[in-house]
DNA sequence: CGAACATCCCTTTTT
DNA sequence: GGGATGTTCG
């Protein structure tokens, strides 16, 4: 009956069978982490220790949750039903809907996307008369999110944790923002965790209910938890009546999300947090060849803040290619090099889908895309704009929200003038004023102003048609006259939204229409519109049909958890990787995180890893020179094969007499800031256009320059009068 | 109100 | 170099 246990190695089996008390499983890359987690889950159920709904299983991604659900089902022999299995956010949303009224929400609250969050925050900031120029809203949004990541409600922010933002107004804005969310019956992402945690810590009877419910807690990717997630877990796990039955699986060496609030300390501190905790290390790697593992291990050994763990080959083959490190002249050559190697792999019958190019930052993909296009090699970029983030999809969803949630002001604002209905800033402002005065949602305010004559003419007719359409669609749904898919189609057609894109002559309009029909298809898979909207806000999935045979292009962050036969790791240069920006902000801690990122990159490879760096790189408009990443030297050289046109030059540098009096030559002493990442110094341009010159401007016509300074010209135009213009907008005549 | 122009920025982004 | 976002004029 327990043949599923036979398929584990001794450490894995230990992790699965240690069922009493807290357990930390330190699972290195490729050591069977998911297998342990799913088998443990199934083992708890099959051994009769708990029934499915008594286990709380938390992941970070929907993909991981889906995978776990499937694999548990496979071991059980039937689909697993009634599980508390999902992402932190999905589980919290579920809990929050149960207790919504405690917080002044209804159980049908909306979960806002980032667009809406920002728009709402801007409104609040405006009310506080904050100069949007001086204090850009995204900055404060970030601060609020960090507060939420750390479990800080507005009243919990101590002066030490406050920010300079807005000249000290940040806390008050945060508080108002939270209040507005409640009025709108809405939550942002951070709220899901924040609200539930707050509830658990202030309402013992609610917490007690969950203590009685959950006998086991399983947590995936524990190294990526932030403070509020940690608090949530600890509240649920620590109980008076019994030891905490929590099992966390993670890898401190793969913690790469500190900038999102993740705290490696959570995993480093586990044994202190949960006394009597048992720690199991999984170190046998079944994924990669010996050289790849040795290279990764050598690299990560340079980090200090580690729990310590060494990857060992699980298979007994010492074979395997060395890593390739290619030194190239410039970034164009690097793209050509990678393209050429991929062509070779393809010629040798390697599947393209088993090849990945992993970059540090999104903008690096472009060069490779261009190269792959010219070589006619199919590729996919993973991670870019996701389906539900596209403008047309967000618009369509806003239409739906207006129907399902008439109080959703943010949704209404988004689409009230899309397509154009003549409702501009002025009209919207008067709607707002009326809504605020009467304390009613915008849609109701609009209805009242139509009746009262507060809006007139074309705007009135358009608004009336729109609001009537919403009401009718709502009615169709309530009375079941039309199925929800038919309602969606009606809504998008009669509002003129579909027509807007049909009339659009831009090249991407057809694609957008395709996306809209794709959306309708997705809606059809759900029972109700509300259910669909919940899915959308929580499951921003990127279901790139992974089946096609295409080269995978993505960031290192996006590659976590994936594996490929061949992995290209370009751009290993100081300033780019490790990223200068990170280093400036986070010092040595940040450097260690960059190194973990490098470790994640190398350990994605099953059979071969091809690293590269360029001596000259095109950044924005101009060329900058760069030096190889320090990480390259941290990889034990016996596992590396050097190649590339610039390899010889690099050897010369290495063997050259010491520079700066250092015994290690150039490599030991690095300038603190790398030229490539300094602000591109804008040379005080001695403009070729001098005072008195006669010039032509596209818009203003002919004129004479009266003063010229740093590229800015004062010009007296013959027709348009005196203007200040940039010199690159005029031509000399 | 909306198009055209000008300016500003440019890491990573599991939900 | 380029996309997103404001500003300005018709």
XYZ file of C-alpha atoms (C1' of nucleotides) in Angstrom:
758
model
C 0.000 0.000 0.000
C 2.855 2.351 0.712
C 4.780 1.812 -2.501
C 4.859 5.581 -2.875
C 7.363 5.589 -0.027
C 9.658 3.163 -1.803
C 10.246 5.660 -4.528
C 11.986 8.046 -2.161
C 15.590 8.197 -1.020
C 16.220 7.889 2.738
C 16.278 11.652 3.429
C 13.136 12.214 1.430
C 11.427 9.380 3.250
C 12.488 10.844 6.578
C 10.937 14.172 5.575
C 7.698 12.504 4.557
C 7.368 10.356 7.649
C 8.307 12.871 10.352
C 4.746 13.840 11.025
C 4.799 15.122 14.593
C 6.054 18.579 15.429
C 7.671 21.283 13.321
C 9.827 20.214 10.413
C 12.073 22.204 8.135
C 13.084 20.562 4.895
C 16.082 22.229 3.326
C 15.822 21.183 -0.249
C 18.574 22.149 -2.651
C 17.838 22.721 -6.299
C 16.651 19.594 -8.066
C 16.537 17.420 -4.947
C 12.908 16.383 -5.183
C 11.302 19.099 -3.113
C 7.926 18.872 -4.807
C 7.943 15.126 -4.584
C 8.528 15.291 -0.839
C 5.806 17.834 -0.325
C 3.166 16.015 -2.340
C 4.079 12.617 -0.965
C 3.914 13.953 2.573
C 0.508 15.398 1.849
C -0.754 12.120 0.451
C 0.869 10.195 3.290
C -1.001 12.267 5.883
C -4.259 11.471 4.153
C -3.562 7.807 3.424
C -2.352 7.075 6.939
C -5.671 8.404 8.213
C -4.125 11.160 10.306
C -6.276 13.840 8.813
C -8.981 14.218 6.260
C -8.417 16.381 3.193
C -9.941 19.570 4.573
C -7.810 19.371 7.731
C -4.578 20.055 5.899
C -3.514 23.566 5.006
C -1.083 23.606 2.084
C 0.393 26.882 0.930
C 2.331 27.721 -2.204
C 3.440 30.946 -3.837
C 2.201 30.349 -7.336
C -0.953 28.978 -8.774
C 1.159 26.755 -10.932
C 2.740 25.148 -7.886
C -0.679 24.751 -6.266
C -2.107 23.104 -9.369
C 0.843 20.789 -9.629
C 0.538 19.760 -6.015
C -3.165 19.122 -6.376
C -2.575 16.939 -9.405
C 0.237 14.962 -7.868
C -1.575 14.374 -4.605
C -4.532 13.172 -6.633
C -2.286 10.845 -8.584
C -0.969 9.213 -5.419
C -4.458 8.947 -3.925
C -5.795 7.487 -7.156
C -8.626 10.013 -7.364
C -8.938 13.782 -7.619
C -8.404 15.444 -4.249
C -11.478 17.391 -3.182
C -12.136 19.918 -0.473
C -8.513 20.814 0.145
C -7.249 24.012 1.690
C -4.557 24.101 -0.939
C -3.559 27.258 -2.750
C -1.459 30.377 -2.783
C -1.185 32.576 0.282
C -3.410 35.060 -1.478
C -6.057 32.614 -2.621
C -6.322 31.021 0.817
C -6.544 34.400 2.485
C -9.200 35.537 0.035
C -11.179 32.453 0.939
C -10.855 33.158 4.638
C -11.605 36.818 4.162
C -14.827 36.117 2.305
C -15.954 34.089 5.288
C -15.284 36.912 7.724
C -15.696 39.932 5.462
C -18.359 41.557 7.591
C -15.958 41.761 10.533
C -13.953 44.270 8.533
C -16.790 46.225 7.007
C -16.668 44.424 3.690
C -19.216 42.196 2.050
C -18.260 38.723 0.953
C -18.347 39.841 -2.667
C -15.542 42.391 -2.263
C -13.436 43.186 -5.319
C -9.712 42.497 -5.502
C -8.037 45.417 -7.227
C -5.291 45.127 -9.776
C -2.256 47.384 -9.725
C -3.785 49.895 -12.147
C -6.756 50.451 -9.900
C -4.606 50.647 -6.807
C -2.533 53.388 -8.299
C -5.492 55.326 -9.573
C -7.127 55.190 -6.174
C -3.959 56.249 -4.433
C -3.554 59.191 -6.793
C -7.027 60.345 -5.887
C -6.279 60.158 -2.202
C -3.028 62.018 -2.711
C -4.824 64.694 -4.626
C -7.237 65.116 -1.733
C -4.204 65.640 0.492
C -2.907 68.261 -1.941
C 0.344 66.429 -2.477
C 2.431 67.728 -5.327
C 2.400 64.784 -7.705
C 5.530 66.073 -9.410
C 7.583 66.064 -6.293
C 6.154 62.852 -4.874
C 5.264 60.375 -7.587
C 2.420 58.071 -6.576
C 4.245 54.813 -7.419
C 6.789 55.660 -4.762
C 4.178 55.830 -2.063
C 2.447 52.767 -3.463
C 5.702 50.940 -2.929
C 5.992 52.186 0.638
C 2.439 51.107 1.404
C 3.057 47.714 -0.074
C 6.188 47.286 1.997
C 4.227 48.226 5.076
C 1.621 45.662 4.192
C 4.291 43.052 3.509
C 5.442 43.616 7.045
C 1.998 43.388 8.565
C 1.793 47.068 9.424
C -1.650 48.635 9.448
C -1.614 52.472 9.458
C -1.896 52.631 13.243
C 1.034 50.289 13.703
C 3.571 52.411 11.868
C 6.068 53.792 14.322
C 8.014 56.952 13.520
C 11.031 54.775 12.793
C 9.153 52.975 10.075
C 7.582 56.057 8.602
C 8.807 57.541 5.354
C 9.770 61.022 4.324
C 7.257 60.783 1.576
C 4.955 63.702 1.045
C 6.622 65.645 3.803
C 5.293 63.312 6.505
C 1.832 62.788 5.066
C 2.411 59.173 4.071
C 0.780 57.596 7.087
C -2.334 59.710 6.816
C -2.604 58.974 3.108
C -2.174 55.283 3.803
C -4.977 55.433 6.375
C -7.286 57.249 3.941
C -6.398 54.860 1.171
C -7.390 51.941 3.406
C -10.641 53.664 4.310
C -11.434 54.297 0.654
C -10.848 50.638 -0.118
C -13.395 49.613 2.481
C -15.930 52.098 1.091
C -15.389 50.669 -2.358
C -15.837 47.182 -0.906
C -12.407 46.372 -2.245
C -9.021 44.971 -1.247
C -5.639 45.196 -2.818
C -3.325 42.212 -2.851
C -1.546 43.095 0.317
C -4.837 43.486 2.148
C -5.721 39.842 1.707
C -2.881 38.852 4.002
C -3.013 41.934 6.157
C -6.721 41.770 6.943
C -6.741 38.073 7.723
C -3.663 38.315 9.917
C -5.196 41.229 11.754
C -8.330 39.190 12.262
C -6.414 36.214 13.575
C -4.482 38.294 16.029
C -7.403 40.259 17.407
C -10.152 37.654 17.362
C -9.138 34.586 19.373
C -12.367 32.760 18.610
C -11.731 32.977 14.884
C -8.161 31.822 15.333
C -9.362 29.008 17.547
C -11.725 27.841 14.831
C -8.830 27.473 12.416
C -6.705 25.757 15.047
C -9.386 23.156 15.405
C -9.702 22.844 11.665
C -6.090 22.470 10.542
C -4.137 19.507 11.851
C -1.243 19.886 9.436
C 0.303 22.817 7.682
C 2.536 22.467 4.627
C 4.461 25.402 3.193
C 6.333 25.509 -0.078
C 9.189 27.945 -0.885
C 9.449 29.054 2.711
C 12.528 31.160 1.969
C 10.324 33.543 0.017
C 7.830 34.357 2.747
C 7.551 37.946 3.915
C 6.749 39.127 7.416
C 2.978 39.129 7.124
C 2.965 35.658 5.595
C 5.214 34.505 8.388
C 2.907 36.014 11.011
C -0.091 34.397 9.377
C 1.609 31.006 9.387
C 2.818 31.354 12.934
C -0.626 32.316 14.207
C -2.148 29.313 12.520
C 0.605 26.901 13.530
C 1.336 27.825 17.128
C -1.311 26.614 19.492
C -1.599 26.073 23.184
C -2.896 22.525 23.052
C -0.337 20.798 20.855
C 3.032 21.200 19.146
C 2.964 23.050 15.856
C 2.471 20.610 13.032
C 4.038 22.755 10.429
C 6.322 21.554 7.675
C 8.176 24.175 5.687
C 10.120 23.332 2.575
C 12.585 25.732 1.101
C 16.105 26.564 0.071
C 17.888 29.510 1.590
C 20.225 29.473 -1.406
C 17.338 30.244 -3.719
C 15.921 33.225 -1.901
C 15.758 35.880 -4.597
C 12.727 37.973 -3.728
C 13.881 40.197 -0.894
C 12.918 43.233 -2.973
C 9.330 42.063 -2.707
C 9.529 41.864 1.035
C 10.696 38.259 1.344
C 12.950 37.690 4.325
C 15.551 34.948 4.203
C 15.686 35.359 7.951
C 12.385 33.513 8.192
C 13.992 30.293 7.076
C 17.294 30.954 8.851
C 15.341 31.406 12.104
C 12.992 28.463 11.797
C 14.505 26.378 14.571
C 14.291 29.307 16.982
C 10.701 30.090 16.013
C 9.499 26.536 16.387
C 11.273 24.920 19.315
C 12.030 21.272 18.911
C 12.009 21.595 15.160
C 13.556 18.846 13.134
C 15.651 19.745 10.105
C 16.077 17.457 7.127
C 18.513 18.279 4.334
C 17.945 17.107 0.799
C 21.227 17.302 -1.055
C 21.069 14.629 -3.690
C 20.435 16.297 -6.987
C 18.928 14.236 -9.778
C 18.787 16.994 -12.317
C 22.201 18.205 -13.368
C 25.567 16.790 -14.406
C 28.466 16.721 -11.979
C 30.295 19.739 -13.473
C 27.179 21.889 -13.287
C 26.603 20.941 -9.673
C 30.222 21.518 -8.744
C 30.191 24.906 -10.436
C 27.002 25.951 -8.672
C 28.266 24.705 -5.329
C 31.577 26.509 -5.757
C 29.796 29.725 -6.546
C 27.274 29.682 -3.726
C 29.986 28.791 -1.215
C 31.025 32.445 -1.445
C 27.901 33.416 0.469
C 28.077 33.722 4.244
C 24.428 33.862 5.309
C 23.630 30.216 4.675
C 22.281 27.266 6.559
C 24.814 25.186 4.678
C 24.068 22.407 2.325
C 25.990 20.905 -0.541
C 24.496 19.564 -3.713
C 25.753 16.160 -4.627
C 25.121 14.268 -7.832
C 22.315 11.787 -7.299
C 23.405 9.683 -10.214
C 26.792 8.125 -10.319
C 28.020 9.576 -13.546
C 31.040 11.757 -13.429
C 30.558 12.553 -17.084
C 29.166 15.745 -18.437
C 30.352 18.792 -20.305
C 32.199 21.531 -18.550
C 30.483 24.872 -18.357
C 31.262 27.190 -21.235
C 32.258 30.759 -20.495
C 32.396 32.852 -23.646
C 34.117 36.209 -23.718
C 32.706 38.334 -26.508
C 33.628 41.688 -27.932
C 30.231 43.315 -27.667
C 26.581 42.620 -27.014
C 25.830 42.169 -30.716
C 28.454 39.501 -30.937
C 27.027 37.899 -27.818
C 23.611 37.674 -29.457
C 25.177 36.184 -32.584
C 27.126 33.696 -30.473
C 24.055 32.506 -28.611
C 22.077 32.272 -31.866
C 24.829 30.232 -33.478
C 25.061 27.813 -30.565
C 21.324 27.346 -30.648
C 21.463 26.618 -34.368
C 24.087 23.987 -33.661
C 21.974 22.398 -30.970
C 19.016 22.364 -33.296
C 21.113 20.737 -36.004
C 22.058 18.042 -33.504
C 18.381 17.297 -32.901
C 17.995 19.027 -29.583
C 14.507 20.204 -28.859
C 14.199 23.988 -28.799
C 11.870 23.811 -25.835
C 14.776 22.296 -23.912
C 16.822 25.448 -24.464
C 16.509 28.579 -22.380
C 18.141 31.993 -22.421
C 18.058 33.441 -18.926
C 18.777 37.124 -18.437
C 19.060 39.371 -15.431
C 16.700 42.070 -16.646
C 13.796 42.127 -19.042
C 15.285 44.597 -21.483
C 18.066 42.142 -22.299
C 15.677 39.826 -24.102
C 15.244 42.172 -27.024
C 18.707 41.614 -28.501
C 18.160 37.861 -28.466
C 14.683 38.120 -29.876
C 15.984 40.080 -32.826
C 18.710 37.550 -33.422
C 16.352 34.579 -33.194
C 13.953 36.229 -35.618
C 16.660 36.720 -38.234
C 17.776 33.132 -37.760
C 14.205 31.942 -38.039
C 14.317 30.155 -34.721
C 10.964 30.016 -32.930
C 11.015 31.378 -29.408
C 8.696 32.502 -26.673
C 9.233 35.194 -24.102
C 7.972 34.097 -20.731
C 6.937 36.674 -18.245
C 6.238 39.747 -20.330
C 2.768 41.174 -20.251
C 0.387 38.571 -19.025
C -2.957 37.963 -20.565
C -4.974 39.630 -17.848
C -2.655 42.617 -17.805
C -3.362 43.637 -21.373
C -5.290 46.858 -21.733
C -8.189 45.384 -23.692
C -8.658 42.613 -21.170
C -8.594 45.021 -18.267
C -11.124 47.212 -20.038
C -13.424 44.283 -20.667
C -13.094 43.197 -17.058
C -13.926 46.692 -15.898
C -17.143 46.476 -17.927
C -17.972 43.224 -16.191
C -17.251 44.700 -12.810
C -19.610 47.576 -13.495
C -22.347 45.023 -13.995
C -21.520 42.692 -11.131
C -20.468 45.387 -8.655
C -22.284 48.653 -9.349
C -20.325 50.309 -6.537
C -17.027 49.695 -8.274
C -16.087 53.293 -9.022
C -12.628 52.420 -10.241
C -13.978 50.110 -12.901
C -16.513 52.696 -14.011
C -13.875 55.391 -14.259
C -11.710 53.172 -16.349
C -14.256 52.569 -19.080
C -16.667 55.469 -18.909
C -14.825 57.126 -21.773
C -13.583 53.991 -23.562
C -14.712 54.129 -26.304
C -14.958 57.892 -26.374
C -18.250 59.105 -25.059
C -17.304 62.702 -24.592
C -16.861 62.201 -20.866
C -13.607 63.995 -20.176
C -11.945 65.261 -17.045
C -14.478 68.004 -16.560
C -17.511 65.757 -16.782
C -15.889 63.144 -14.581
C -15.026 65.728 -11.969
C -18.638 66.828 -11.691
C -19.716 63.201 -11.372
C -17.210 62.789 -8.585
C -18.407 65.887 -6.824
C -21.988 64.729 -6.937
C -21.094 61.220 -5.796
C -19.114 62.539 -2.877
C -21.798 65.004 -1.837
C -24.436 62.300 -1.789
C -22.132 59.476 -0.636
C -23.165 57.253 -3.491
C -21.218 55.338 -6.126
C -20.341 57.043 -9.389
C -22.810 55.041 -11.438
C -25.675 56.141 -9.214
C -24.382 59.700 -9.310
C -24.411 59.592 -13.082
C -27.977 58.301 -13.104
C -29.111 61.099 -10.828
C -27.371 63.772 -12.841
C -28.929 62.517 -16.046
C -32.366 62.906 -14.493
C -31.620 66.235 -12.884
C -30.063 67.723 -15.984
C -26.638 67.938 -14.376
C -25.182 66.620 -17.601
C -26.439 67.572 -21.012
C -26.494 66.778 -24.688
C -24.327 64.070 -26.204
C -22.670 63.232 -22.915
C -26.045 62.734 -21.268
C -27.315 60.433 -24.034
C -24.150 58.388 -24.006
C -24.091 58.036 -20.250
C -27.730 57.083 -20.143
C -27.226 54.375 -22.744
C -24.247 53.005 -20.840
C -25.952 52.916 -17.467
C -29.090 51.405 -18.910
C -26.972 48.735 -20.536
C -25.350 47.895 -17.205
C -28.729 47.636 -15.521
C -30.141 45.460 -18.264
C -27.177 43.134 -18.210
C -27.458 42.849 -14.462
C -31.090 42.038 -14.890
C -30.355 39.434 -17.559
C -28.007 37.762 -15.155
C -30.284 37.901 -12.124
C -33.281 36.554 -13.910
C -31.260 34.072 -15.886
C -32.626 35.411 -19.168
C -29.237 35.107 -20.782
C -26.317 32.877 -19.877
C -23.359 34.764 -18.449
C -21.350 34.347 -21.629
C -24.172 35.845 -23.688
C -24.375 38.741 -21.270
C -20.693 39.425 -21.673
C -21.034 39.431 -25.432
C -23.994 41.741 -25.280
C -22.203 44.077 -22.921
C -19.098 44.381 -25.045
C -21.050 44.733 -28.289
C -23.703 47.199 -27.234
C -21.310 49.374 -25.300
C -19.375 49.864 -28.515
C -16.224 48.380 -27.022
C -15.796 45.668 -29.643
C -16.648 48.142 -32.398
C -13.944 50.432 -31.132
C -11.274 47.842 -31.833
C -12.856 46.793 -35.116
C -12.624 50.388 -36.273
C -9.040 50.675 -35.070
C -6.601 50.536 -37.953
C -3.468 49.989 -35.911
C -1.643 46.714 -36.551
C -2.292 45.256 -33.123
C -6.069 45.747 -33.182
C -6.817 42.279 -34.634
C -4.741 40.691 -31.916
C -6.713 42.550 -29.299
C -9.966 41.307 -30.772
C -8.551 37.795 -30.614
C -7.757 38.345 -26.955
C -11.312 39.453 -26.325
C -12.764 36.296 -27.821
C -10.212 34.328 -25.842
C -11.577 36.071 -22.772
C -15.125 35.020 -23.603
C -13.911 31.479 -23.986
C -12.275 31.646 -20.558
C -15.467 32.991 -19.011
C -17.415 30.080 -20.456
C -15.430 27.729 -18.255
C -16.859 29.283 -15.124
C -20.269 28.843 -13.580
C -20.738 32.467 -12.680
C -19.260 35.823 -13.562
C -18.322 36.455 -9.946
C -16.430 33.182 -9.871
C -14.611 34.162 -13.004
C -13.662 37.575 -11.635
C -12.235 35.951 -8.513
C -10.191 33.662 -10.690
C -8.883 36.593 -12.689
C -7.788 38.679 -9.776
C -5.979 35.851 -8.057
C -4.760 33.767 -10.947
C -2.854 36.094 -13.183
C -1.607 33.045 -15.000
C 0.604 33.080 -17.968
C -0.415 29.951 -19.749
C 2.068 30.167 -22.571
C 1.350 26.940 -24.370
C 4.563 25.318 -23.226
C 3.944 22.459 -25.616
C 5.362 24.156 -28.694
C 8.949 23.538 -29.590
C 10.352 26.985 -28.979
C 13.384 28.478 -27.302
C 12.496 29.927 -23.905
C 13.495 33.487 -23.155
C 13.008 34.823 -19.637
C 14.519 36.504 -16.627
C 16.407 34.536 -14.011
C 13.596 35.254 -11.582
C 11.078 33.800 -13.992
C 13.160 30.644 -14.386
C 12.987 29.583 -10.775
C 11.504 26.142 -10.478
C 12.087 25.314 -14.147
C 14.740 23.177 -15.778
C 16.177 22.796 -19.266
C 18.774 20.621 -20.978
C 20.694 23.655 -22.211
C 20.790 27.002 -20.498
C 22.355 30.192 -21.848
C 23.349 32.773 -19.262
C 24.414 35.948 -21.057
C 25.425 39.312 -19.690
C 27.622 38.209 -16.788
C 29.265 41.578 -16.360
C 29.860 43.807 -13.394
C 27.098 46.347 -13.136
C 24.641 44.219 -15.052
C 25.012 41.002 -13.102
C 25.500 41.587 -10.235
C 23.263 44.544 -10.794
C 24.874 47.788 -9.747
C 21.530 49.121 -8.685
C 21.026 46.256 -6.249
C 24.491 46.664 -4.841
C 24.018 50.383 -4.321
C 20.813 49.797 -2.449
C 21.552 46.687 -0.480
C 25.305 46.331 -0.150
C 26.644 42.936 0.770
C 23.233 41.431 1.438
C 22.220 42.386 -2.052
C 25.409 40.927 -3.473
C 24.604 37.621 -1.802
C 21.137 37.713 -3.293
C 22.586 38.374 -6.742
C 24.864 35.404 -6.193
C 21.879 33.251 -5.282
C 20.312 34.391 -8.511
C 23.412 33.206 -10.348
C 23.130 29.917 -8.487
C 19.495 29.583 -9.506
C 20.513 30.249 -13.105
C 23.216 27.591 -13.263
C 21.135 24.968 -11.480
C 18.377 25.285 -14.102
C 20.644 23.391 -16.487
C 20.471 19.633 -16.792
C 23.240 19.004 -19.305
C 24.945 22.226 -20.343
C 25.321 25.807 -19.229
C 26.763 28.444 -21.538
C 27.726 31.658 -19.777
C 28.879 34.743 -21.601
C 29.985 38.309 -21.126
C 30.699 41.164 -23.517
C 33.447 43.757 -23.262
C 31.231 46.422 -24.745
C 27.538 46.734 -24.312
C 24.968 48.941 -25.887
C 22.958 50.577 -23.138
C 20.129 52.768 -24.327
C 21.676 54.776 -27.098
C 25.400 54.509 -26.426
C 28.166 52.000 -25.982
C 29.745 51.356 -22.620
C 32.594 49.065 -21.782
C 32.294 46.521 -19.016
C 34.324 43.928 -17.203
C 33.434 40.291 -16.514
C 31.242 39.488 -13.536
C 33.025 38.563 -10.338
C 30.772 35.500 -10.251
C 32.681 34.027 -13.187
C 35.833 33.863 -11.115
C 33.991 32.312 -8.233
C 33.179 29.264 -10.310
C 35.955 26.707 -9.849
C 37.970 26.934 -13.063
C 38.388 23.181 -13.480
C 34.729 22.994 -14.471
C 34.941 25.784 -17.007
C 35.925 25.926 -20.636
C 36.872 29.399 -21.843
C 36.021 30.441 -25.356
C 35.041 33.424 -27.457
C 36.767 36.077 -29.476
C 37.694 38.186 -26.495
C 39.033 35.289 -24.436
C 42.562 35.917 -25.608
C 42.377 39.579 -24.747
C 41.088 38.665 -21.343
C 43.958 36.262 -20.743
C 46.323 39.087 -21.575
C 44.663 41.214 -18.972
C 44.943 38.445 -16.419
C 48.607 37.866 -17.110
C 49.448 41.507 -17.354
C 51.573 43.075 -14.625
C 49.550 44.033 -11.566
C 47.515 47.169 -11.821
C 46.820 49.400 -8.870
C 49.607 47.593 -7.048
C 47.346 44.643 -6.412
C 48.846 41.169 -6.622
C 45.744 39.904 -8.364
C 45.735 42.292 -11.257
C 42.749 44.052 -12.621
C 40.271 41.584 -11.335
C 40.929 42.094 -7.674
C 40.269 45.784 -7.617
C 37.144 47.037 -9.102
C 35.922 50.548 -9.345
C 33.053 50.941 -6.952
C 30.733 52.162 -9.625
C 30.866 50.791 -13.077
C 30.886 53.328 -15.842
C 28.176 51.541 -17.714
C 25.694 52.231 -14.992
C 26.489 55.725 -14.112
C 23.904 58.179 -15.261
C 24.721 58.643 -18.910
C 26.425 61.974 -18.479
C 24.722 64.436 -20.695
C 27.592 66.437 -22.097
C 26.901 70.118 -21.903
C 26.249 70.206 -25.555
C 27.789 73.042 -27.345
C 24.908 73.068 -29.732
C 25.830 73.469 -33.333
C 23.043 75.996 -33.514
C 24.185 79.407 -32.421
C 22.464 82.671 -31.646
C 21.332 84.381 -34.784
C 20.937 81.166 -36.780
C 17.902 80.759 -38.963
C 16.049 77.530 -38.172
C 13.002 75.531 -39.174
C 10.654 73.836 -36.659
C 8.055 71.244 -37.653
C 5.310 73.039 -35.847
C 6.362 76.660 -35.546
C 7.910 77.134 -38.955
C 10.855 79.458 -39.627
C 12.507 81.600 -37.016
C 15.694 83.105 -35.657
C 17.582 81.890 -32.574
C 17.840 84.527 -29.871
C 19.609 82.448 -27.229
C 21.123 78.967 -27.028
C 22.097 77.112 -23.891
C 22.642 73.417 -23.245
C 20.488 72.347 -26.159
C 17.649 74.689 -25.307
C 16.945 77.445 -27.747
C 14.887 80.582 -27.570
C 13.622 81.206 -31.012
C 11.577 84.040 -32.452
C 9.410 82.433 -35.067
C 8.033 84.374 -37.947
C 4.513 83.112 -37.483
C 4.385 81.620 -33.995
C 6.270 84.252 -32.067
C 8.884 83.608 -29.398
C 9.225 80.030 -28.106
C 11.656 77.887 -26.140
C 12.450 74.650 -27.959
C 14.958 71.810 -27.854
C 17.632 72.108 -30.497
C 17.011 68.607 -31.834
C 13.551 69.655 -32.888
C 14.797 72.285 -35.277
C 16.900 72.183 -38.390
C 19.209 74.880 -39.542
C 18.271 76.378 -42.846
C -11.840 67.100 -25.994
C -8.315 64.924 -28.405
C -4.174 64.710 -31.332
C 0.449 65.943 -31.505
C 4.246 67.110 -29.257
C 7.681 66.977 -25.511
C 9.740 64.861 -21.546
C 10.981 61.460 -18.566
C 12.452 57.317 -17.216
C 14.792 52.814 -17.770
C 15.948 45.645 -12.455
C 13.891 41.721 -10.711
C 7.349 41.289 -10.300
C 5.282 34.027 -7.914
C -0.157 37.211 -6.255
C 16.278 53.554 -28.388
C 11.594 53.420 -26.960
C 7.409 53.301 -24.175
C 4.582 55.602 -20.954
C 3.098 59.841 -19.346
C 2.248 64.674 -19.137
C 1.517 69.286 -21.699
C -0.033 72.179 -25.266
C -2.426 73.694 -29.092
C -6.092 73.475 -32.675
